[in-house]
Coordinates of C-alpha atoms in Angstrom, one line a residue:
M257 CA 11.2 13.3 -24.0
S258 CA 14.9 13.4 -24.1
V259 CA 16.6 12.9 -27.4
D260 CA 20.4 13.1 -26.4
K261 CA 22.3 9.9 -27.7
F262 CA 22.5 6.6 -25.6
N263 CA 26.1 7.3 -24.1
I264 CA 26.6 5.1 -20.9
F265 CA 29.8 7.1 -20.2
S266 CA 27.6 10.3 -19.8
F267 CA 26.7 11.5 -16.4
T268 CA 24.1 14.5 -18.2
G269 CA 20.5 14.5 -19.1
K270 CA 18.7 11.0 -19.2
M271 CA 22.0 9.2 -18.7
K272 CA 22.7 11.1 -15.2
I273 CA 18.7 10.0 -14.4
L274 CA 19.6 6.4 -15.5
H275 CA 23.1 6.3 -13.5
L276 CA 21.3 7.6 -10.1
S277 CA 18.3 5.3 -10.5
W278 CA 20.5 1.8 -11.1
F279 CA 22.7 3.3 -8.3
A280 CA 19.5 3.8 -5.9
F281 CA 18.2 0.7 -6.9
F282 CA 21.8 -1.0 -6.3
V283 CA 21.8 0.4 -2.6
T284 CA 18.0 -1.4 -1.9
F285 CA 19.6 -4.4 -2.9
V286 CA 23.0 -4.2 -0.7
V287 CA 20.3 -3.4 2.2
W288 CA 17.9 -6.1 1.3
F289 CA 20.8 -8.9 1.2
N290 CA 22.7 -7.4 3.9
L291 CA 21.7 -10.4 6.1
A292 CA 23.1 -13.3 4.1
P293 CA 26.7 -12.6 4.2
M294 CA 26.4 -11.5 7.9
L295 CA 24.5 -14.6 8.9
Q296 CA 27.4 -16.8 10.8
A297 CA 28.3 -13.7 12.9
I298 CA 24.8 -13.1 13.8
Q299 CA 24.2 -16.5 14.6
E300 CA 27.2 -16.6 16.9
T301 CA 26.0 -13.2 18.7
F302 CA 22.9 -14.2 19.6
G303 CA 23.0 -18.4 19.5
L304 CA 20.2 -18.6 16.7
T305 CA 19.1 -22.2 16.0
K306 CA 19.0 -23.3 12.3
A307 CA 14.8 -22.9 12.7
Q308 CA 15.5 -18.9 13.9
I309 CA 17.9 -18.2 11.1
T310 CA 15.3 -19.9 8.2
T311 CA 12.7 -17.5 9.8
L312 CA 14.7 -14.4 9.6
L313 CA 15.2 -15.5 5.7
V314 CA 11.7 -16.1 5.4
L315 CA 11.0 -12.5 6.6
N316 CA 13.2 -11.1 4.6
V317 CA 11.0 -11.5 1.5
A318 CA 7.6 -11.6 3.4
L319 CA 6.8 -7.9 3.2
T320 CA 8.3 -7.2 -0.3
I321 CA 5.3 -9.1 -2.0
P322 CA 2.6 -6.3 -0.8
A323 CA 5.0 -3.5 -0.7
R324 CA 5.8 -3.7 -4.5
V325 CA 1.9 -3.5 -5.1
I326 CA 1.7 -0.7 -3.1
I327 CA 4.8 1.4 -3.8
G328 CA 4.3 0.7 -7.5
M329 CA 0.5 2.8 -6.9
L330 CA 2.2 5.5 -4.6
T331 CA 5.1 6.2 -7.5
D332 CA 2.0 6.6 -10.2
K333 CA 0.4 9.0 -8.1
F334 CA 3.2 10.8 -6.7
G335 CA 6.0 10.4 -8.8
P336 CA 9.3 8.5 -8.7
R337 CA 11.4 11.3 -7.5
L338 CA 9.6 11.5 -4.5
V339 CA 8.8 8.2 -3.7
Y340 CA 12.3 6.8 -4.1
S341 CA 13.9 9.3 -2.3
V342 CA 11.0 8.6 1.1
L343 CA 11.8 5.0 0.5
L344 CA 15.4 5.0 0.9
I345 CA 15.4 7.5 3.8
V346 CA 12.9 5.6 5.7
M347 CA 14.1 2.0 5.5
A348 CA 17.7 3.3 6.6
F349 CA 15.9 3.3 10.3
P350 CA 14.8 -0.6 10.5
C351 CA 18.1 -1.3 9.0
F352 CA 19.9 0.7 12.1
A353 CA 17.4 -1.1 14.4
F354 CA 18.6 -4.5 13.1
A355 CA 22.1 -3.5 13.5
L356 CA 21.3 -2.5 17.3
A357 CA 19.1 -5.3 18.1
D358 CA 19.6 -6.9 21.6
T359 CA 16.8 -9.8 21.2
Y360 CA 15.8 -12.0 18.7
T361 CA 12.2 -10.6 18.1
Q362 CA 14.0 -7.2 17.6
L363 CA 15.8 -8.7 14.8
A364 CA 12.7 -10.7 13.3
I365 CA 10.8 -7.3 13.4
S366 CA 13.1 -5.3 11.9
R367 CA 14.2 -7.9 9.1
F368 CA 10.3 -7.9 8.4
L369 CA 9.8 -4.4 7.9
L370 CA 13.1 -4.1 5.7
G371 CA 11.6 -6.2 3.3
A372 CA 9.7 -3.5 2.1
I373 CA 12.9 -1.8 0.6
G374 CA 13.0 -4.6 -2.1
A375 CA 10.0 -2.8 -3.4
G376 CA 12.6 0.2 -4.8
F377 CA 12.9 -1.9 -8.2
V378 CA 9.6 -1.0 -9.3
I379 CA 10.2 2.9 -8.9
G380 CA 12.9 3.0 -11.2
I381 CA 11.2 1.1 -13.8
R382 CA 8.6 4.0 -14.1
M383 CA 11.3 6.8 -13.8
V384 CA 13.7 5.1 -16.9
S385 CA 10.5 4.6 -18.8
E386 CA 9.8 8.5 -18.5
W387 CA 13.6 9.4 -19.9
F388 CA 14.2 7.0 -22.6
P389 CA 12.3 6.9 -26.2
H390 CA 10.8 3.1 -26.6
K391 CA 13.8 2.3 -29.0
E392 CA 16.2 2.8 -26.1
L393 CA 13.6 1.7 -23.6
G394 CA 14.5 -2.2 -23.1
T395 CA 18.5 -1.5 -23.0
A396 CA 18.0 1.3 -20.2
E397 CA 15.7 -0.9 -18.3
G398 CA 18.2 -3.7 -18.4
I399 CA 21.2 -1.5 -17.3
Y400 CA 18.7 -0.2 -14.5
G401 CA 17.7 -3.8 -13.3
G402 CA 21.0 -5.5 -14.1
W403 CA 23.4 -3.2 -12.2
G404 CA 20.9 -2.6 -9.3
N405 CA 20.4 -6.4 -9.0
F406 CA 24.5 -6.5 -8.8
G407 CA 23.8 -5.0 -5.2
S408 CA 23.3 -8.7 -3.9
A409 CA 26.5 -9.8 -5.1
A410 CA 28.2 -6.6 -3.9
A411 CA 27.0 -7.2 -0.4
A412 CA 28.1 -11.0 -0.2
F413 CA 31.5 -10.0 -1.4
T414 CA 32.2 -6.6 0.6
L415 CA 30.2 -6.7 3.9
P416 CA 32.1 -9.9 5.7
T417 CA 35.3 -7.8 4.6
I418 CA 34.0 -4.4 6.5
A419 CA 33.0 -6.4 9.2
L420 CA 36.6 -7.9 9.6
M421 CA 37.7 -4.5 9.6
F422 CA 36.0 -3.3 12.6
G423 CA 36.7 -6.5 14.3
G424 CA 35.2 -8.2 17.2
D425 CA 31.7 -9.5 18.0
D426 CA 30.2 -6.3 16.7
G427 CA 31.9 -6.2 13.5
W428 CA 28.7 -7.4 11.7
R429 CA 26.6 -4.3 13.3
Y430 CA 28.8 -2.0 11.7
A431 CA 28.7 -3.5 8.3
V432 CA 24.9 -3.5 8.4
G433 CA 24.8 -0.1 10.1
I434 CA 27.1 1.2 7.1
T435 CA 24.4 0.1 4.7
G436 CA 22.0 1.8 6.4
L437 CA 23.5 4.9 6.3
M438 CA 24.3 4.7 2.5
S439 CA 20.3 4.4 1.9
F440 CA 19.5 7.3 4.1
V441 CA 22.5 9.7 2.4
I442 CA 21.3 8.5 -1.0
G443 CA 17.6 9.2 -0.6
F444 CA 18.6 12.7 -0.1
I445 CA 21.1 12.8 -3.1
Y446 CA 18.4 10.9 -5.2
Y447 CA 15.7 13.8 -4.3
F448 CA 17.8 17.1 -5.0
N449 CA 19.4 15.5 -8.1
T450 CA 16.4 14.2 -10.4
S451 CA 13.2 15.0 -11.9
D452 CA 10.1 12.9 -12.8
T453 CA 10.3 13.4 -16.4
P454 CA 12.4 15.7 -18.7
K455 CA 11.5 19.1 -19.1
G456 CA 8.6 19.9 -21.1
S457 CA 7.1 16.6 -20.7
T458 CA 4.0 15.4 -18.9
Y459 CA 4.0 13.0 -16.1
F460 CA 0.7 10.8 -16.7
K461 CA -1.0 9.6 -13.4
P462 CA -3.9 7.2 -13.4
K463 CA -7.0 8.6 -12.3
H464 CA -7.6 6.4 -9.1
M465 CA -5.3 5.3 -6.7
G466 CA -6.6 2.5 -5.1
A467 CA -6.5 -0.2 -8.0
M468 CA -5.1 -0.9 -11.3
E469 CA -7.3 0.4 -13.9
I470 CA -8.8 -2.1 -16.6
T471 CA -10.8 -1.5 -19.6
S472 CA -13.2 -4.3 -20.4
K473 CA -15.5 -6.7 -18.1
G474 CA -13.5 -9.7 -18.8
D475 CA -10.2 -7.7 -17.8
F476 CA -12.0 -6.9 -14.5
F477 CA -12.3 -10.8 -13.2
F478 CA -8.8 -11.5 -14.7
L479 CA -7.2 -8.8 -12.6
I480 CA -9.0 -10.5 -9.4
F481 CA -8.1 -13.9 -10.4
M482 CA -4.3 -12.8 -10.9
K483 CA -4.3 -11.4 -7.4
I484 CA -5.0 -14.9 -5.6
P485 CA -1.4 -16.0 -6.1
M486 CA -0.2 -13.1 -4.0
Y487 CA -2.1 -13.7 -1.4
L488 CA -1.8 -17.6 -1.5
A489 CA 2.2 -16.8 -1.1
L490 CA 1.7 -14.6 1.9
A491 CA -0.4 -17.3 3.6
V492 CA 2.5 -20.1 3.0
L493 CA 5.1 -17.6 4.3
A494 CA 2.7 -17.5 7.5
W495 CA 2.4 -21.3 7.4
R496 CA 6.4 -21.4 7.4
L497 CA 6.5 -19.5 10.6
S498 CA 3.6 -21.9 12.5
P499 CA 4.1 -24.4 14.9
A500 CA 3.9 -27.2 11.8
K501 CA 7.0 -25.7 10.8
V502 CA 9.5 -23.1 12.7
N503 CA 7.1 -22.5 15.5
M504 CA 7.8 -18.9 15.7
L505 CA 4.0 -18.0 15.7
S506 CA 1.3 -19.7 17.7
A507 CA -1.6 -21.6 15.7
D508 CA -4.0 -19.0 16.7
V509 CA -1.8 -16.4 15.5
V510 CA -1.4 -17.9 12.2
N511 CA -4.9 -18.6 11.7
M512 CA -5.5 -14.9 12.5
I513 CA -2.9 -13.8 9.8
Y514 CA -4.9 -16.3 7.3
A515 CA -8.3 -14.4 8.6
A516 CA -6.7 -11.3 8.0
L517 CA -5.4 -11.9 4.3
V518 CA -8.9 -13.3 3.5
A519 CA -10.2 -9.8 4.7
L520 CA -7.8 -7.9 2.9
F521 CA -8.5 -9.7 -0.2
I522 CA -12.2 -9.2 -0.1
Y523 CA -11.1 -5.2 0.7
E524 CA -8.7 -4.9 -2.4
V525 CA -11.7 -6.8 -4.4
S526 CA -14.0 -3.9 -3.6
L527 CA -11.2 -1.1 -4.3
V528 CA -11.1 -2.7 -8.0
W529 CA -14.9 -2.7 -8.0
K530 CA -14.9 1.0 -6.9
V531 CA -12.3 1.7 -9.6
N532 CA -13.7 -0.3 -12.5
K533 CA -17.3 -0.9 -12.1
K534 CA -17.9 1.9 -14.8
V535 CA -16.7 -1.2 -17.4
F536 CA -20.2 -3.0 -16.4
S537 CA -22.3 0.2 -17.4
E538 CA -20.6 1.9 -20.0
T539 CA -18.2 0.8 -22.9
I540 CA -14.7 2.2 -22.6
P541 CA -13.5 4.3 -25.9
A542 CA -11.0 2.3 -28.0
I543 CA -8.6 4.6 -27.9
H544 CA -8.2 4.4 -23.9
Q545 CA -8.5 0.5 -24.1
Y546 CA -5.4 -2.0 -23.1
K547 CA -5.4 -5.5 -22.7
F548 CA -4.7 -6.9 -19.2
K549 CA -3.4 -10.6 -20.6
Q550 CA -0.5 -8.5 -21.5
V551 CA 0.3 -8.0 -17.8
A552 CA -0.7 -11.4 -17.0
V553 CA 1.9 -13.1 -19.3
L554 CA 4.7 -10.6 -18.1
N555 CA 3.6 -12.0 -14.4
V556 CA 4.0 -15.6 -15.5
L557 CA 7.2 -15.0 -17.0
Y558 CA 8.8 -12.9 -14.1
F559 CA 7.5 -15.6 -11.8
A560 CA 9.8 -18.0 -13.7
T561 CA 12.8 -15.8 -14.1
F562 CA 13.5 -13.6 -11.2
G563 CA 11.4 -15.9 -9.0
S564 CA 13.7 -18.8 -9.9
E565 CA 16.9 -16.9 -9.7
L566 CA 16.1 -15.8 -5.9
A567 CA 15.4 -19.5 -5.3
V568 CA 18.3 -20.7 -7.0
V569 CA 20.6 -18.4 -5.4
S570 CA 19.7 -19.2 -1.9
M571 CA 20.3 -23.1 -2.5
L572 CA 23.0 -23.1 -5.2
P573 CA 26.3 -23.0 -2.6
L574 CA 24.9 -25.8 -0.8
F575 CA 24.2 -27.8 -4.0
F576 CA 27.6 -27.3 -5.5
S577 CA 29.0 -28.1 -2.0
E578 CA 27.1 -31.3 -1.7
T579 CA 27.7 -32.3 -5.2
F580 CA 31.2 -31.9 -5.6
S581 CA 32.6 -32.0 -2.0
L582 CA 33.6 -28.4 -2.1
T583 CA 34.4 -26.4 0.8
P584 CA 31.7 -23.7 1.9
V585 CA 34.0 -20.7 0.8
L586 CA 34.7 -22.5 -2.8
A587 CA 31.2 -23.3 -3.3
G588 CA 29.9 -19.8 -2.6
M589 CA 32.6 -18.2 -4.8
L590 CA 31.3 -20.5 -7.7
A591 CA 27.8 -20.1 -7.0
S592 CA 28.2 -16.4 -7.0
G593 CA 28.9 -16.2 -10.5
Y594 CA 25.1 -16.8 -11.2
A595 CA 24.7 -13.4 -9.5
F596 CA 27.5 -11.7 -11.6
M597 CA 25.8 -12.3 -14.7
N598 CA 23.4 -10.0 -13.7
L599 CA 25.6 -7.0 -15.1
M600 CA 25.8 -8.1 -18.6
S601 CA 22.7 -10.5 -19.0
R602 CA 19.9 -8.4 -18.0
P603 CA 21.3 -5.1 -20.0
G604 CA 21.7 -7.5 -22.9
G605 CA 18.2 -9.3 -22.9
G606 CA 17.0 -5.7 -23.0
M607 CA 19.0 -4.8 -25.7
I608 CA 18.1 -7.8 -27.7
S609 CA 14.4 -6.8 -26.9
D610 CA 14.9 -3.4 -28.6
R611 CA 16.7 -4.8 -31.5
F612 CA 14.6 -7.9 -32.7
G613 CA 11.2 -7.5 -30.9
R614 CA 9.6 -8.0 -27.6
K615 CA 7.9 -11.0 -28.2
K616 CA 10.3 -12.7 -30.4
T617 CA 13.0 -11.8 -27.6
L618 CA 11.1 -13.3 -24.9
L619 CA 9.9 -16.6 -26.8
V620 CA 14.1 -17.3 -27.2
L621 CA 14.9 -16.5 -24.0
T622 CA 12.1 -18.4 -22.3
A623 CA 12.9 -21.5 -24.5
G624 CA 16.6 -20.8 -23.3
L625 CA 15.8 -20.8 -19.7
A626 CA 13.6 -24.3 -19.7
V627 CA 16.5 -25.8 -21.5
G628 CA 19.1 -24.1 -19.2
Y629 CA 17.1 -25.3 -15.9
F630 CA 16.9 -29.2 -17.6
L631 CA 20.3 -29.4 -18.3
M632 CA 20.9 -28.0 -14.6
S633 CA 18.6 -30.7 -13.3
H634 CA 21.4 -33.3 -14.7
V635 CA 24.5 -31.9 -13.1
E636 CA 25.8 -34.7 -11.1
S637 CA 29.1 -35.3 -9.4
S638 CA 30.3 -37.4 -12.3
W639 CA 30.5 -33.8 -14.6
S640 CA 33.7 -31.9 -14.3
L641 CA 33.3 -28.9 -12.1
V642 CA 34.2 -26.7 -15.0
L643 CA 31.3 -28.3 -17.3
A644 CA 29.0 -27.8 -14.4
V645 CA 29.8 -24.0 -13.6
T646 CA 29.6 -23.2 -17.4
A647 CA 25.8 -25.0 -17.3
V648 CA 24.7 -22.8 -14.4
M649 CA 26.3 -19.7 -16.0
A650 CA 24.7 -20.4 -19.4
C651 CA 21.3 -20.9 -17.8
S652 CA 22.0 -17.9 -15.9
F653 CA 22.1 -15.8 -19.0
F654 CA 18.6 -16.8 -20.1
V655 CA 17.1 -16.2 -16.7
Q656 CA 18.5 -12.6 -16.5
A657 CA 18.3 -11.7 -20.0
G658 CA 14.5 -13.0 -19.5
E659 CA 14.0 -10.4 -16.9
G660 CA 15.3 -7.5 -18.8
A661 CA 13.1 -8.5 -21.9
V662 CA 10.0 -8.6 -19.5
F663 CA 10.6 -5.2 -18.5
A664 CA 11.4 -3.8 -21.7
V665 CA 7.6 -4.6 -22.3
V666 CA 6.1 -3.6 -19.0
P667 CA 6.6 0.5 -19.5
L668 CA 4.8 -0.1 -23.2
I669 CA 1.4 -1.0 -21.7
K670 CA -0.1 1.8 -20.1
R671 CA 2.2 4.7 -19.3
S672 CA 0.2 6.4 -16.3
Q673 CA -0.1 2.9 -14.8
T674 CA 3.4 1.6 -15.2
G675 CA 4.4 2.0 -11.6
Q676 CA 1.3 -0.4 -11.1
I677 CA 2.3 -2.8 -13.6
A678 CA 5.9 -3.0 -12.6
G679 CA 4.4 -3.6 -9.0
M680 CA 2.5 -6.6 -9.8
T681 CA 4.9 -8.1 -12.1
G682 CA 8.0 -7.5 -9.8
A683 CA 5.6 -9.0 -6.9
Y684 CA 5.2 -12.2 -8.9
G685 CA 8.6 -12.7 -8.7
N686 CA 8.8 -12.8 -5.4
V687 CA 5.7 -15.4 -5.5
G688 CA 7.9 -17.8 -7.6
A689 CA 10.4 -17.3 -5.3
V690 CA 8.3 -18.6 -2.1
V691 CA 6.9 -21.6 -4.5
Y692 CA 10.1 -22.5 -5.9
L693 CA 11.9 -22.3 -2.1
L694 CA 8.6 -24.6 -1.0
V695 CA 9.4 -26.9 -3.7
Y696 CA 12.9 -27.0 -2.8
S697 CA 11.9 -28.0 1.0
M698 CA 10.3 -31.3 -0.5
V699 CA 12.3 -32.7 -3.0
D700 CA 15.9 -33.1 -4.1
A701 CA 17.7 -30.5 -6.3
H702 CA 17.5 -32.4 -9.4
T703 CA 13.5 -32.4 -9.2
F704 CA 13.6 -29.0 -8.2
F705 CA 15.3 -27.6 -11.4
M706 CA 13.3 -30.1 -13.4
V707 CA 10.1 -28.0 -11.7
I708 CA 11.6 -24.7 -12.8
A709 CA 12.1 -26.0 -16.1
A710 CA 8.4 -27.2 -16.4
T711 CA 7.1 -23.4 -15.5
A712 CA 9.4 -22.0 -17.9
V713 CA 7.5 -24.3 -20.6
V714 CA 4.1 -22.8 -19.0
G715 CA 5.8 -19.1 -19.5
F716 CA 6.4 -20.0 -23.0
I717 CA 3.0 -21.4 -24.0
A718 CA 1.7 -18.1 -22.2
L719 CA 4.0 -15.9 -24.3
L720 CA 1.9 -17.1 -27.3
F721 CA -1.2 -15.0 -26.1
L722 CA 1.4 -11.8 -25.6
E723 CA 0.6 -9.1 -28.3
E724 CA 3.6 -7.6 -29.8
P725 CA 3.6 -3.6 -28.4
S726 CA 3.2 -1.4 -31.5
G727 CA 1.9 2.1 -32.4
E728 CA 0.5 4.1 -29.8
I729 CA -1.5 4.5 -26.6
A730 CA -3.5 7.1 -25.4
E731 CA -2.7 9.0 -22.0
V732 CA -4.9 12.1 -20.7
D733 CA -2.7 15.1 -19.0
E734 CA -3.8 16.9 -15.9
H735 CA -5.6 19.2 -18.2
G736 CA -8.0 16.4 -19.8
Q737 CA -6.2 16.6 -22.7
V738 CA -5.5 13.4 -24.8
Q739 CA -1.7 12.6 -25.9
M740 CA -0.6 9.9 -27.8
I741 CA 2.5 8.3 -26.9
Q742 CA 4.7 6.1 -29.4
V743 CA 5.3 2.6 -28.0
G744 CA 6.4 0.6 -31.0

């Protein structure tokens, strides 16, 4: 493990890895969120209806849910250096396809495929955990997540200007294409300038790749139960494309998707059984055991934190515009402050976690999140605009700091499965976004914020069952030797 000091202005050793990793994540978010700022231009080019635009937004997040789980497994097996590089390079091509699309079908297919780039986040979580000691891990993961997450805000501010520079009806194509070129180039830079671990350190891999390994009978059923919401979220996305909503897919196709999801769930259960059936016939040595409830609690918390962030970022400009009768430009600028807070809030959450403990930090931040959304649910036109923006910014601090604190814990559960744990936790963030956006489509904004506050309370209760990571965890190296890793 690298022992050099934590100096954010250093570009050598572990800090070089951190800077390259957050920038790689930043690029994935620029590509993933290059749609929203270009929507108006794309609508004019293709004459899209509101339903077709909504469909593109849904497709943009659909593949991210399974991709984060799969990419997490691949990361644990093949290492973050290779997986991050390949993802960045490969995802450049559907980005180019989107920029060159001539029909709505081409737009939809390429946008669906591009959703996979949203899985890049989980790769860097494993990379950073390999390079930083546990006492700095929360801060490092927070910087990685917060600065990388800023890619969505950067896309919103820069891409319209780039499109205007090229001018004409095809300006948006050049702007989107440039983001694909960035992804392609950074993929090669990342591969040739990083390594999976510091020199002399061991990269621990799970024994099996098909499913997460658990260490008790109860956790076997708990793992399967926690898989269900991810499949339900995908079913909701299919329903959103059905004749009952935007009518992009026929009823027969949607039913086929439902059947495929059921079959896929059964297949995944079989993989979980194949990997973990030993827990029903033998006792796993205590030194190798971990509690899956730790993962489940983090899933619930990321559902409420990152899930609410994705949903709120989508509706906040309209909320400001309607509540205070603002122009779309001014409403968008004010709402962007929510995303801008990522630069400091997420690293701040990780730093606080390093200093004051993982569980205590999460309890405070989750309570603040619940209060923050409760406060937002009472924002109305009688409020001063300054007070409303202040309330939103305060709430966003707890949301994003909570995200940083969640991923300060993820690498401390089971090092060899950090990618899979990060993938599942990250996927729950997208599940949360789907659920919250569905709620938003059925209720007013004030009720929407109250629902998020209520789920934050559920997250707080779940946190009471989290155990503070401390002591050591055992991992087996490629030679079959047991090594102990300090986590607390």
